[in-house]
Amino acid sequence: MPGGPLNIPRRKSQMLRFIVVGGSIAGVSCAYALQEAGHQVMVLEQSDGRQKSHGGIRSPPNMTRLLDQWGLGPAVARVSIKANRFTFLDGKSGQDLGLLVLHDKLMNALSADFLYIQHGGLHAMFVEFAKNAGVQFRYNTEVVSVDPWAGVVTTRKGAKLTADVIVGADGYNSIVRPVVVGPEGLKGISDKRISVNITVPTDLMRQHQDLVPLTVSPEWSLWLGDDCATHGLLTVNPQTLQKEYSVVMHVPSEGKSAQESWTRAQPLDEKFLKLDRFEPRVQKLVRLAKSMTPTGYTVHSPFDNWVHESGKVVLVGEAAHPLMPNGSHNAAMSIEDAMTLSTLFSLPAAKSHTPLLLSAYEELRQPRCAATQASELRKRDFVCLPRGPEQQARDGGLRAASKRALLDWDEAKEEYLRETWEEYIDLFAFDAREAVEDWWTKWGSAILRSRMTDPRIESAARKFEPPRMVVDVLREGGR
Ligand SMILES: Cc1cc2nc3c(=O)[nH]c(=O)nc-3n(C[C@H](O)[C@H](O)[C@H](O)COP(=O)(O)OP(=O)(O)OC[C@H]3O[C@@H](n4cnc5c(N)ncnc54)[C@H](O)[C@@H]3O)c2cc1C
């Protein structure tokens, strides 16, 4: 596999057959990495694979570091934009409220960038790399049922396909999830907000003087409205290499429902978008777009199981941990899943260890994804606060932090850095591959000694906790 050296031995034999249900970011990244780890992978995707979303994916360092390790860095660099800061603005007046600067020192210590990339561009890149690695793709192939004990999937056209491991990467409305999780996998509460994707060509924006700065600045701008928020960033269209402005609006659902789908574009609806709650610049920006794509969301409690007791079916991506749409970590968590699973399945374990490796995957991923699910919703609600005392306290806090944010990393007070960065650094500094290495250091020799799945090892693996990283470690590293 491309990328830096791995401090664990690599599998030489024991090739497994994987079927991946769903060919979006989680499915294709898993397929690519598992094929590179020496397995035979087939992706079954219900669509024709031609849908190219222009929506912007925020790609934090914990994600871009893994893309670099896979050797995808140069391909990503061609179609991405490097973020320099997050700017918080009052939605109605457009006045600056606060700033979060991605200081060079911090980013150097993290040894990865925070990038913006279009969903379609990232997806196309993974498909190309996966095809070159030998992954087989079957499009227009909808999976309608899974037999977890036999390791068989059945397609709408009646084909039955067998694998050693079935990977459910089929998103919010996963058909594989209830097989693994049970009826709980279908339960949830409709989110109180709907997330809307809007793409604006920058050549139209350049015709308006007040929109020009947005066409050049690599900042992520967030307009904090009354019970709603809009945010936007620059992306590169991978086909034309033209810049586009990717807007997301979080609006109250007010009893309306929106499907958990990414493909239902419709004409702009200003009333629904609460456009009058935003400054004239945002109104002008959004009106330049022809259409909008709303995505609903069902909030689930984290699922107890991601692996079926047969040891033959596993969940990844939104099927395993449905995150709020258009957050900062949807693609990142999927790619961490792919790195974790593929690194585990590159270990020199026997085929009989498959259930153990799957349960290690579940253990390594569940706490991190549950924490991210919660923090993403919290952050979204923070930027969408309705007018009132809480919103005023938030704005006061952002204004107070703003001046300190502009100070150099070394000059900033420890207290400010800790308050502001601790949660981000826990997210950004995590290295999914290192977490597997740590797990292997702890349990590898016991696994190599055992010829069969050993329940003692399995129970030990269940007690494993991934390491947590804190701001102090990073500050030390950055000096
Ligand atoms: C077309 C599309 C456009 C998107 N655009 C954006 C965007 O602009 N911004 C953003 O932040 N996120 C976008 N997303 C969501 C984003 O991909 C996810 O949030 C996350 O990055 C990875 O999720 P995933 O691969 O687990 O699930 P998803 O991306 O939801 O993909 C699930 C895949 O499984 C397929 N599938 C579902 N059921 C079956 C079945 N029974 N048989 C076979 N295949 C099945 C679906 O067609 C889909 O390709 C988009 C997703 C899709 C599918």
Coordinates of C-alpha atoms and ligand atoms in Angstrom, one line a residue:
M1 CA 0.0 0.0 0.0
P2 CA 1.3 3.5 -0.7
G3 CA 2.2 5.8 2.1
G4 CA 4.6 5.9 5.0
P5 CA 6.1 2.8 6.7
L6 CA 3.8 0.9 9.0
N7 CA 5.3 -0.3 12.2
I8 CA 3.5 -3.6 12.1
P9 CA 4.1 -6.7 10.0
R10 CA 2.0 -7.0 6.8
R11 CA -0.2 -9.9 5.8
K12 CA 1.4 -12.2 3.2
S13 CA -1.4 -14.6 2.5
Q14 CA -5.0 -15.2 3.6
M15 CA -6.7 -13.2 0.9
L16 CA -10.3 -12.5 1.7
R17 CA -13.3 -11.7 -0.5
F18 CA -15.1 -8.5 0.5
I19 CA -18.4 -7.2 -0.9
V20 CA -18.9 -3.5 -0.2
V21 CA -22.6 -2.4 -0.4
G22 CA -22.6 1.3 -1.4
G23 CA -20.1 3.1 -3.6
S24 CA -19.9 6.6 -2.1
I25 CA -17.0 7.9 0.0
A26 CA -17.1 5.3 2.8
G27 CA -17.6 2.4 0.4
V28 CA -15.0 3.3 -2.2
S29 CA -12.3 4.4 0.3
C30 CA -12.8 1.1 2.1
A31 CA -12.7 -0.9 -1.1
Y32 CA -9.5 0.9 -2.3
A33 CA -7.7 0.4 1.0
L34 CA -8.8 -3.3 1.4
Q35 CA -7.8 -4.1 -2.1
E36 CA -4.4 -2.5 -1.5
A37 CA -4.1 -4.6 1.6
G38 CA -4.1 -7.7 -0.6
H39 CA -7.8 -8.6 -0.7
Q40 CA -10.3 -9.0 -3.5
V41 CA -13.0 -6.4 -3.3
M42 CA -16.3 -5.8 -5.2
V43 CA -18.4 -2.7 -4.8
L44 CA -22.2 -2.9 -5.4
E45 CA -23.7 0.5 -6.0
Q46 CA -27.4 1.1 -6.7
S47 CA -26.9 4.3 -8.8
D48 CA -25.2 4.5 -12.2
G49 CA -22.2 6.2 -10.5
R50 CA -22.5 9.3 -12.6
Q51 CA -23.9 11.7 -9.9
K52 CA -21.3 14.4 -9.3
S53 CA -22.0 16.5 -6.3
H54 CA -20.4 20.0 -6.2
G55 CA -21.0 20.3 -2.5
G56 CA -17.9 21.2 -0.5
I57 CA -16.4 18.7 1.9
R58 CA -14.4 20.1 4.7
S59 CA -11.5 17.8 5.1
P60 CA -9.8 18.2 8.5
P61 CA -6.2 17.2 9.2
N62 CA -7.3 13.8 10.7
M63 CA -8.6 13.0 7.2
T64 CA -6.0 14.6 4.9
R65 CA -3.2 12.9 6.9
L66 CA -4.7 9.6 5.9
L67 CA -5.1 10.6 2.2
D68 CA -1.4 11.5 2.3
Q69 CA -0.5 8.1 3.8
W70 CA -2.4 6.4 1.0
G71 CA -0.4 8.5 -1.5
L72 CA -3.4 10.5 -2.6
G73 CA -2.0 13.8 -1.5
P74 CA -0.9 15.1 -5.0
A75 CA -4.2 14.2 -6.6
V76 CA -6.1 15.9 -3.7
A77 CA -3.8 19.0 -4.0
R78 CA -5.0 19.6 -7.6
V79 CA -8.7 19.9 -6.7
S80 CA -8.6 21.3 -3.2
I81 CA -8.2 24.6 -1.4
K82 CA -6.3 25.0 1.9
A83 CA -8.2 26.7 4.7
N84 CA -6.6 29.5 6.6
R85 CA -9.2 30.5 9.2
F86 CA -12.9 30.2 10.2
T87 CA -14.7 33.6 10.4
F88 CA -17.9 34.0 12.4
L89 CA -20.2 36.9 11.2
D90 CA -23.5 38.2 12.5
G91 CA -26.0 36.8 10.1
K92 CA -28.2 39.9 9.9
S93 CA -25.6 42.7 9.9
G94 CA -22.6 40.9 8.4
Q95 CA -20.4 42.3 11.2
D96 CA -17.4 40.3 12.3
L97 CA -18.1 38.3 15.5
G98 CA -15.1 36.0 15.9
L99 CA -12.2 34.2 14.4
L100 CA -10.4 30.9 14.6
V101 CA -7.1 31.1 12.9
L102 CA -5.4 27.9 11.7
H103 CA -1.9 29.1 12.8
D104 CA 1.0 27.7 10.7
K105 CA 2.6 26.4 13.9
L106 CA -0.5 24.4 14.8
M107 CA -0.9 23.0 11.3
N108 CA 2.8 22.1 11.1
A109 CA 2.5 20.2 14.4
L110 CA -0.5 18.4 13.0
S111 CA 1.5 17.7 9.8
A112 CA -1.6 17.9 7.7
D113 CA -3.8 20.6 6.2
F114 CA -7.4 21.5 6.5
L115 CA -8.7 21.4 3.0
Y116 CA -12.0 22.0 1.0
I117 CA -12.8 19.6 -1.7
Q118 CA -15.9 19.0 -3.8
H119 CA -17.7 15.7 -2.9
G120 CA -17.7 14.7 -6.6
G121 CA -14.0 15.4 -6.9
L122 CA -13.1 13.3 -3.9
H123 CA -15.4 10.5 -4.9
A124 CA -14.0 10.4 -8.5
M125 CA -10.5 10.3 -7.2
F126 CA -11.2 7.3 -4.9
V127 CA -13.0 5.5 -7.8
E128 CA -10.0 6.0 -10.1
F129 CA -7.6 4.8 -7.4
A130 CA -9.8 1.8 -6.5
K131 CA -10.2 0.8 -10.2
N132 CA -6.5 1.0 -10.7
A133 CA -5.9 -1.1 -7.6
G134 CA -8.2 -3.8 -9.1
V135 CA -11.5 -3.2 -7.2
Q136 CA -14.5 -4.4 -9.3
F137 CA -17.5 -2.1 -9.5
R138 CA -21.1 -3.1 -10.3
Y139 CA -23.3 -0.1 -10.8
N140 CA -27.1 -0.1 -11.1
T141 CA -27.0 -3.0 -8.6
E142 CA -29.2 -2.5 -5.6
V143 CA -28.8 -4.9 -2.7
V144 CA -32.2 -5.9 -1.3
S145 CA -31.2 -8.4 1.4
V146 CA -28.2 -9.8 3.3
D147 CA -27.9 -13.3 4.8
P148 CA -25.3 -12.6 7.5
W149 CA -24.7 -16.3 8.4
A150 CA -24.1 -17.4 4.9
G151 CA -22.2 -14.2 3.9
V152 CA -24.6 -13.7 0.9
V153 CA -26.1 -10.5 -0.6
T154 CA -29.1 -10.6 -2.9
T155 CA -29.6 -7.9 -5.5
R156 CA -32.9 -6.5 -6.9
K157 CA -32.3 -8.5 -10.1
G158 CA -32.0 -11.7 -8.0
A159 CA -28.3 -12.3 -8.2
K160 CA -26.8 -13.9 -5.1
L161 CA -23.2 -13.0 -4.3
T162 CA -21.0 -14.5 -1.6
A163 CA -18.2 -13.0 0.4
D164 CA -16.0 -13.7 3.4
V165 CA -17.0 -10.2 4.7
I166 CA -19.8 -7.9 3.7
V167 CA -19.2 -4.2 4.4
G168 CA -22.4 -2.1 4.7
A169 CA -21.4 1.3 3.3
D170 CA -24.9 2.2 2.2
G171 CA -25.5 5.4 4.0
Y172 CA -28.3 6.9 6.1
N173 CA -31.0 4.5 4.8
S174 CA -28.7 1.5 5.0
I175 CA -30.3 -1.9 4.3
V176 CA -27.3 -3.6 6.0
R177 CA -27.7 -1.7 9.3
P178 CA -30.9 -3.5 10.6
V179 CA -29.2 -6.8 9.8
V180 CA -26.4 -5.9 12.2
V181 CA -28.1 -3.6 14.7
G182 CA -31.6 -5.1 14.7
P183 CA -34.8 -3.0 14.7
E184 CA -32.9 -0.3 16.8
G185 CA -31.1 0.6 13.6
L186 CA -34.3 2.0 12.1
K187 CA -35.3 4.0 15.2
G188 CA -34.5 7.7 15.6
I189 CA -35.9 11.2 16.0
S190 CA -36.3 13.6 13.0
D191 CA -33.8 16.4 13.3
K192 CA -35.2 19.9 14.0
R193 CA -33.2 21.3 11.1
I194 CA -32.8 20.6 7.4
S195 CA -29.4 21.2 5.7
V196 CA -29.4 22.7 2.3
N197 CA -26.5 22.6 -0.3
I198 CA -26.2 25.4 -2.8
T199 CA -23.4 25.9 -5.3
V200 CA -22.6 29.3 -6.8
P201 CA -20.2 29.8 -9.8
T202 CA -17.6 32.4 -8.9
D203 CA -17.7 34.1 -12.3
L204 CA -21.3 35.2 -11.4
M205 CA -20.1 36.4 -8.0
R206 CA -17.3 38.5 -9.5
Q207 CA -20.0 40.7 -11.2
H208 CA -20.8 42.0 -7.7
Q209 CA -18.2 44.0 -5.9
D210 CA -19.2 43.0 -2.4
L211 CA -19.0 39.3 -3.3
V212 CA -15.6 39.5 -4.9
P213 CA -13.7 39.0 -1.6
L214 CA -15.5 35.6 -1.1
T215 CA -14.1 34.4 -4.5
V216 CA -10.5 34.7 -3.4
S217 CA -10.3 34.2 0.3
P218 CA -9.7 30.6 1.6
E219 CA -11.5 31.3 4.8
W220 CA -14.6 29.4 5.9
S221 CA -17.3 32.0 6.5
L222 CA -20.1 31.4 8.9
W223 CA -23.1 33.7 9.2
L224 CA -24.9 33.1 12.5
G225 CA -28.6 33.9 11.9
D226 CA -31.7 33.9 14.1
D227 CA -32.4 30.1 14.5
C228 CA -30.5 29.4 11.3
A229 CA -27.0 29.6 9.9
T230 CA -25.3 29.9 6.5
H231 CA -21.7 29.0 5.8
G232 CA -19.6 29.0 2.7
L233 CA -16.2 28.2 1.3
L234 CA -14.4 28.1 -2.0
T235 CA -14.0 24.8 -3.9
V236 CA -12.5 23.8 -7.2
N237 CA -14.7 22.1 -9.9
P238 CA -12.5 19.1 -10.7
Q239 CA -13.8 19.0 -14.4
T240 CA -13.3 22.6 -15.3
L241 CA -10.8 23.6 -12.5
Q242 CA -13.0 26.7 -12.1
K243 CA -13.6 27.9 -8.6
E244 CA -17.1 27.5 -7.2
Y245 CA -18.6 28.8 -3.9
S246 CA -20.2 26.1 -1.9
V247 CA -22.9 27.3 0.5
V248 CA -24.7 25.3 3.2
M249 CA -27.8 26.6 5.0
H250 CA -29.1 25.1 8.2
V251 CA -32.8 26.0 8.5
P252 CA -35.5 25.0 11.0
S253 CA -37.6 22.1 9.6
E254 CA -40.8 23.6 11.2
G255 CA -42.6 20.4 10.8
K256 CA -41.6 19.9 7.1
S257 CA -39.7 16.7 6.3
A258 CA -36.8 16.3 3.9
Q259 CA -35.5 13.0 2.7
E260 CA -32.2 11.8 3.9
S261 CA -31.0 12.1 0.4
W262 CA -28.2 14.0 -1.5
T263 CA -29.7 13.8 -4.9
R264 CA -33.0 15.8 -4.8
A265 CA -32.2 19.1 -6.3
Q266 CA -35.1 21.6 -6.5
P267 CA -35.6 25.3 -7.4
L268 CA -34.5 27.8 -4.8
D269 CA -37.2 28.6 -2.2
E270 CA -36.3 31.8 -0.4
K271 CA -39.0 31.5 2.2
F272 CA -38.0 28.0 3.2
L273 CA -34.3 29.2 3.4
K274 CA -35.3 32.2 5.7
L275 CA -33.2 34.3 3.4
D276 CA -34.6 37.5 4.9
R277 CA -32.8 36.6 8.2
F278 CA -29.4 37.2 6.5
E279 CA -27.5 40.3 5.4
P280 CA -28.0 41.5 1.8
R281 CA -24.7 40.0 0.7
V282 CA -25.8 36.4 1.6
Q283 CA -29.2 37.1 0.0
K284 CA -27.5 38.2 -3.2
L285 CA -25.0 35.2 -3.1
V286 CA -27.7 32.6 -2.7
R287 CA -30.0 34.1 -5.4
L288 CA -27.2 33.6 -7.9
A289 CA -27.7 29.8 -7.6
K290 CA -30.4 28.1 -9.7
S291 CA -31.2 25.2 -7.4
M292 CA -30.8 23.9 -3.9
T293 CA -30.5 20.3 -2.5
P294 CA -32.1 19.8 0.9
T295 CA -31.0 16.9 3.1
G296 CA -33.0 15.7 6.2
Y297 CA -31.5 13.8 9.1
T298 CA -32.7 11.3 11.6
V299 CA -30.8 11.5 15.0
H300 CA -30.0 8.0 16.2
S301 CA -28.4 7.1 19.5
P302 CA -25.0 5.4 18.8
F303 CA -25.6 1.8 17.8
D304 CA -24.3 -0.9 20.2
N305 CA -23.1 -3.2 17.4
W306 CA -21.4 -2.5 14.1
V307 CA -20.5 -6.2 13.5
H308 CA -22.9 -9.0 13.1
E309 CA -22.4 -12.0 15.5
S310 CA -21.6 -14.2 12.5
G311 CA -18.4 -12.2 12.1
K312 CA -19.2 -11.7 8.4
V313 CA -20.9 -8.3 8.2
V314 CA -19.6 -4.9 9.3
L315 CA -20.9 -1.4 9.0
V316 CA -18.8 1.7 8.0
G317 CA -19.6 5.4 7.3
E318 CA -23.1 6.8 7.7
A319 CA -24.5 3.3 8.0
A320 CA -22.5 2.8 11.2
H321 CA -22.6 6.3 12.7
P322 CA -25.0 8.6 10.9
L323 CA -23.6 12.1 11.3
M324 CA -25.5 15.3 10.8
P325 CA -25.4 16.2 7.1
N326 CA -22.8 18.8 5.9
G327 CA -20.8 18.7 9.1
S328 CA -17.0 18.9 9.2
H329 CA -16.4 15.2 9.8
N330 CA -18.8 13.1 7.7
A331 CA -16.1 12.2 5.1
A332 CA -13.4 12.2 7.7
M333 CA -15.0 9.6 9.9
S334 CA -15.7 7.4 6.8
I335 CA -12.1 7.6 5.8
E336 CA -10.9 6.9 9.3
D337 CA -13.2 3.8 9.2
A338 CA -11.6 2.8 5.9
M339 CA -8.0 3.2 7.3
T340 CA -8.8 1.3 10.5
L341 CA -10.5 -1.6 8.8
S342 CA -7.9 -1.9 6.0
T343 CA -4.9 -1.6 8.5
L344 CA -6.4 -4.3 10.7
F345 CA -6.9 -6.5 7.6
S346 CA -3.3 -6.0 6.6
L347 CA -2.1 -7.7 9.8
P348 CA -0.6 -11.1 9.5
A349 CA -3.6 -12.7 11.1
A350 CA -5.3 -15.9 9.9
K351 CA -8.7 -16.0 8.2
S352 CA -10.2 -17.4 11.4
H353 CA -9.2 -14.1 13.1
T354 CA -11.7 -12.2 10.9
P355 CA -14.3 -11.8 13.7
L356 CA -11.6 -10.7 16.1
L357 CA -10.3 -8.1 13.7
L358 CA -13.9 -6.9 13.1
S359 CA -14.5 -6.5 16.8
A360 CA -11.3 -4.6 17.2
Y361 CA -12.5 -2.3 14.4
E362 CA -15.7 -1.7 16.3
E363 CA -13.9 -1.1 19.5
L364 CA -11.5 1.4 18.0
R365 CA -14.1 3.3 16.1
Q366 CA -17.2 3.5 18.3
P367 CA -16.2 5.9 21.0
R368 CA -14.6 8.3 18.6
C369 CA -17.6 8.4 16.2
A370 CA -20.1 8.7 19.1
A371 CA -18.2 11.7 20.4
T372 CA -18.1 13.2 17.0
Q373 CA -21.8 12.7 16.3
A374 CA -22.6 14.6 19.5
S375 CA -20.1 17.4 19.0
E376 CA -21.2 18.0 15.4
L377 CA -24.8 18.6 16.5
R378 CA -23.6 20.8 19.4
K379 CA -21.6 23.0 17.1
R380 CA -24.4 23.3 14.6
D381 CA -26.8 24.3 17.4
F382 CA -24.3 26.8 18.7
V383 CA -24.2 28.6 15.3
C384 CA -28.0 28.5 14.9
L385 CA -29.0 29.9 18.3
P386 CA -32.2 31.9 18.1
R387 CA -32.0 35.6 19.2
G388 CA -32.0 35.9 23.0
P389 CA -29.7 35.8 26.0
E390 CA -27.9 32.6 25.0
Q391 CA -27.1 34.1 21.5
Q392 CA -25.9 37.3 23.1
A393 CA -23.6 35.4 25.5
R394 CA -22.3 33.4 22.5
D395 CA -21.6 36.6 20.5
G396 CA -19.9 38.2 23.5
G397 CA -17.6 35.2 23.9
L398 CA -16.8 35.2 20.2
R399 CA -15.9 38.9 20.2
A400 CA -13.7 38.5 23.3
A401 CA -11.8 35.6 21.8
S402 CA -11.4 37.3 18.4
K403 CA -8.5 39.5 19.4
R404 CA -6.7 36.7 21.1
A405 CA -7.2 34.5 18.1
L406 CA -5.1 36.9 15.9
L407 CA -2.1 36.7 18.3
D408 CA 0.7 34.5 17.3
W409 CA 0.4 30.9 18.6
D410 CA 3.3 31.4 21.0
E411 CA 2.0 34.6 22.3
A412 CA -1.5 33.4 23.0
K413 CA -2.4 32.6 26.6
E414 CA -2.4 28.9 27.5
E415 CA -5.9 29.3 28.9
Y416 CA -7.3 30.6 25.5
L417 CA -5.5 27.9 23.6
R418 CA -6.8 25.2 25.8
E419 CA -10.4 26.6 25.8
T420 CA -10.4 27.0 22.0
W421 CA -8.4 24.2 20.7
E422 CA -8.7 21.2 23.1
E423 CA -11.7 19.7 21.4
Y424 CA -10.5 20.4 17.9
I425 CA -7.0 19.0 18.6
D426 CA -8.5 15.7 19.9
L427 CA -10.3 15.5 16.6
F428 CA -7.5 16.7 14.3
A429 CA -4.5 15.0 15.9
F430 CA -6.0 11.5 15.9
D431 CA -4.3 9.1 13.5
A432 CA -6.4 6.1 12.7
R433 CA -3.5 4.0 11.5
E434 CA -1.5 4.7 14.7
A435 CA -4.5 3.7 16.8
V436 CA -4.3 0.2 15.0
E437 CA -0.6 0.1 15.6
D438 CA -1.1 0.7 19.3
W439 CA -3.7 -2.0 19.4
W440 CA -1.4 -4.4 17.5
T441 CA 1.5 -3.6 19.9
K442 CA -0.7 -4.6 22.7
W443 CA -2.4 -7.7 21.3
G444 CA -0.4 -8.8 18.2
S445 CA 1.8 -11.4 19.7
A446 CA -1.1 -13.0 21.5
I447 CA -3.0 -13.1 18.2
L448 CA 0.0 -14.6 16.3
R449 CA 0.2 -17.3 18.9
S450 CA -3.5 -18.2 18.7
R451 CA -4.5 -20.4 15.8
M452 CA -8.2 -19.8 16.3
T453 CA -10.3 -16.9 17.5
D454 CA -9.4 -16.8 21.2
P455 CA -12.2 -15.5 23.4
R456 CA -9.6 -14.2 25.9
I457 CA -8.0 -12.0 23.2
E458 CA -11.4 -10.9 22.1
S459 CA -12.4 -9.8 25.6
A460 CA -9.0 -8.0 25.9
A461 CA -9.6 -6.2 22.6
R462 CA -12.9 -5.1 23.9
K463 CA -11.2 -3.3 26.8
F464 CA -8.9 -1.4 24.5
E465 CA -9.2 2.3 24.5
P466 CA -7.7 4.5 21.8
P467 CA -5.1 7.1 23.1
R468 CA -6.4 10.6 23.6
M469 CA -4.2 13.6 22.6
V470 CA -4.3 17.0 24.3
V471 CA -3.3 20.5 23.5
D472 CA -0.1 20.2 25.6
V473 CA 1.3 17.4 23.5
L474 CA 0.8 19.5 20.3
R475 CA 2.2 22.6 21.7
E476 CA 5.3 20.7 22.7
G477 CA 5.5 19.2 19.2
G478 CA 5.1 22.6 17.5
R479 CA 8.1 24.1 19.2
Ligands
LIG1 C1 -24.6 11.4 -4.5 C2 -24.1 12.0 -3.2 C3 -23.8 13.3 -3.0 C4 -23.3 13.8 -1.8 N1 -22.9 15.1 -1.7 C5 -22.5 15.6 -0.5 C6 -22.1 16.9 -0.4 O1 -22.1 17.7 -1.4 N2 -21.6 17.4 0.8 C7 -21.5 16.5 1.8 O2 -21.1 17.0 2.9 N3 -21.9 15.2 1.7 C8 -22.4 14.7 0.6 N4 -22.8 13.4 0.5 C9 -22.7 12.6 1.7 C10 -21.4 12.1 2.0 O3 -20.9 11.2 1.0 C11 -21.4 11.3 3.4 O4 -21.8 12.3 4.4 C12 -20.1 10.8 3.9 O5 -19.0 11.5 3.4 C13 -19.8 9.3 3.5 O6 -20.9 8.6 3.6 P1 -21.2 7.2 3.1 O7 -20.3 6.8 2.0 O8 -21.2 6.3 4.4 O9 -22.7 7.3 2.7 P2 -23.3 8.0 1.4 O10 -22.4 9.1 0.9 O11 -24.7 8.4 1.8 O12 -23.3 6.8 0.4 C14 -24.1 5.7 0.4 C15 -24.0 5.0 -0.9 O13 -24.7 3.7 -0.8 C16 -25.5 3.6 -2.0 N5 -26.6 2.6 -1.6 C17 -27.5 2.8 -0.6 N6 -28.3 1.8 -0.5 C18 -27.9 0.8 -1.4 C19 -28.2 -0.5 -1.7 N7 -29.3 -1.1 -1.1 N8 -27.5 -1.2 -2.6 C20 -26.5 -0.6 -3.2 N9 -26.1 0.7 -3.0 C21 -26.7 1.4 -2.1 C22 -26.0 5.0 -2.3 O14 -26.4 5.1 -3.6 C23 -24.7 5.8 -2.0 O15 -23.9 5.8 -3.1 C24 -23.2 12.9 -0.7 C25 -23.6 11.6 -0.8 C26 -24.0 11.1 -2.0 C27 -24.5 9.6 -2.1

